[in-house]
Phi, psi and omega in degrees: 000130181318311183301355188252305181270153172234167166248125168029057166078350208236158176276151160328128194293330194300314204319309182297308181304320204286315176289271194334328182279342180105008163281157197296315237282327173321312145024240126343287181290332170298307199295327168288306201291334146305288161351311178290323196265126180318114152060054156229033156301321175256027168286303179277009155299293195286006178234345181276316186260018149272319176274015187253326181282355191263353174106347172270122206297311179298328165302323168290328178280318178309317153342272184319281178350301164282348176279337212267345155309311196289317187302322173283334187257333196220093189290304186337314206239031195302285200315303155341303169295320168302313185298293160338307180293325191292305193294335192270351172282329156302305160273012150276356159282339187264340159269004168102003189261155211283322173317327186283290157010264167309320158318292218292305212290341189226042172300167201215160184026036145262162179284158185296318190302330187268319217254025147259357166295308179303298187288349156288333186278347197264301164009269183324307141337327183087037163312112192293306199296330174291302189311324194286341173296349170299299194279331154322315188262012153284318185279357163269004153279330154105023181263057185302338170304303170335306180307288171324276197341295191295001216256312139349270181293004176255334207294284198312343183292332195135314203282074182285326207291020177247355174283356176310301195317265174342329192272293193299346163293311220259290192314308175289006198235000182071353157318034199317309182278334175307308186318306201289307162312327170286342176261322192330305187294339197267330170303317203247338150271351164115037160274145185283323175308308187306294185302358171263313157313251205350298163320295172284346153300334196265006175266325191281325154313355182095006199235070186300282175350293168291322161311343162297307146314320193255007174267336179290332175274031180248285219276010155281328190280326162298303153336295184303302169347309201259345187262315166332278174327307198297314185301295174335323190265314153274049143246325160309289205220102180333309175332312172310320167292348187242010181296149156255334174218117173248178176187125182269087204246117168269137175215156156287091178316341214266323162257040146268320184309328184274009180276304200277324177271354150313339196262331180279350145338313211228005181073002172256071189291311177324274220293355170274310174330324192283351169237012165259006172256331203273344153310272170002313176272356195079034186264015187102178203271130181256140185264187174288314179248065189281131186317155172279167177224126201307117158323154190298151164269032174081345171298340210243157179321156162260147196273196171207131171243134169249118176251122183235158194222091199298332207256338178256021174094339211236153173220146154251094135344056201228110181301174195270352177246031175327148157278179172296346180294300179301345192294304180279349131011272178317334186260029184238034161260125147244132187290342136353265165308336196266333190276013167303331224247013166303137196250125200049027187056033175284199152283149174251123186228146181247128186214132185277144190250103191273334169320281202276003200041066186187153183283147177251118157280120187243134179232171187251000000 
């Protein structure tokens, strides 16, 4: 059926007639691979939300995308885009589709209340990723029994890689040794979040020595990741294979990034470049009101910096020439929401896509 196929990437030539006669499903399928393709949101606006207004449920979340896009590319109009976006994801969630569902659980400008009503409904299903987000938001509620349960009930579920989660609950609760049998299997399947927890409980424990040994298999697993990381990123996207120099720095990504959308605030895009090189050179973790450094005169190659954030799931991906696009790109990312969007509470790696203009989320 014209509505189903594609060619080498390209839509059917039928497809667009079959969409201009009004079939939903032509639509639809027209309206994602534009939503996929350079600088066709709004092409894929008119064909999603004809078929979303036509009643097809998968259309409205695709919908919703594309607004939480327009909201990132044409900021005039964000706050507009957002509100488009919540709503057309809500009701696709509310006709039952599990993405939206799910989608609904890590929403941004929703009430706290609505959006554990999504994530209690996707729960109930045995959804992994909703219980353990479920035990987040016990603890940001300050509800730690709560928390465990669910944290609990995601273990049993499949999900070991939340016993980190479970531990650093158990640690602040002074459990020390429970944190430790609860992280210890996971440390010991080779997770890197395990081997570094683990190391501090047994630091807190008293047992400087084995914390030591496991902070060195901690920053060996680490090493392998990132190297791990990198073959990935050149078989995804060839550019990559031809870096000559990189450098690989753990920080807490979340206020380097707010370090870069302050400059890109201000238009000062040069001196936001200017704290990726100068990470590039080692010169330490750069803040916000870290001195400028003379814009590049263009001479010197561009670089790739890995910025990793072991506790919070995420690496950013960023060249030493960002454009001003990706720079300002970045401040309509929320970080929040994105270590929500982790898939099986794996990593998150953020990488600009310049075809589509939008940070790409790649999860493991």
């Amino acid at each position: 059926m014209a509505a189903s196929r594609m060619v080498w990437g390209k839509p059917d030539p039928n497809l667009e007639l079959a969409a201009e006669a009004g079939d939903v499903g032509a639509m639809k399928t027209l309206g994602k691979h534009l939503h996929e393709s350079p600088g066709g949101l709004e092409h894929a606006e008119r064909w999603l939300l004809a078929a979303a207004e036509a009643g097809d449920h998968e259309a409205m979340y695709h919908l919703s995308e594309v607004y939480w896009d327009f909201a990132i590319s044409r900021r005039s109009n964000g706050d507009a885009d957002k509100a488009r976006s919540v709503d057309w994801c809500r009701r696709a969630a509310r006709a039952g589709w599990p993405e939206a569902v799910r989608a609904m659980g890590r929403k941004s400008g929703i009430s706290g209340n609505e959006r554990e009503f999504w994530l209690r409904h996707a729960g109930e299903d045995g959804d992994p990723w909703a219980i353990t987000s479920l035990a987040e938001l016990a603890e940001k509620r300050k509800r730690p029994e709560d928390a465990e349960h669910w944290y609990r009930m995601a273990i049993a579920h499949g999900l070991s890689s939340v016993r980190t989660d479970l531990a650093y609950l158990l640690m602040r609760q002074g459990r020390l040794s429970e944190a430790e049998e609860c992280v210890r299997p996971e440390a010991e399947a080779g997770s890197v979040r395990g081997a570094w927890q683990l190391a501090d409980v047994l630091e807190q424990l008293g047992r400087q020595q084995e914390a030591s040994a496991w902070r060195e298999t901690y920053e060996a697993l680490r090493a392998r990741e990132i190297e791990e990381s990198g073959r990935q990123l050149s078989r995804a996207a060839p550019e990559f294979a031809t870096v000559a120099v990189t450098a690989l720095v753990t920080t807490a990504v979340v206020p380097f990034v707010q370090a870069l959308v302050a400059k890109a605030a201000e238009d000062a895009y040069g001196q936001a470049r200017s704290l990726v090189r100068r990470m590039l050179r080692g010169n330490g973790e750069p803040g916000p009101a870290a001195e400028a450094v003379e814009e590049s005169t263009g001479e010197e190659e561009p670089r790739l910096l890995i910025a990793d954030d072991a506790e919070a799931g995420i690496t950013l991906f960023v060249w030493s020439n960002a454009s001003d696009e990706a720079l300002r790109a970045l401040s309509s990312l929320d970080m929040d929401e994105l270590a929500l969007r982790r898939p099986d509470r794996g990593r998150v790696r953020l990488v600009w896509h310049p075809g589509t203009g939008r940070w790409r989320i790649r999860g493991e």
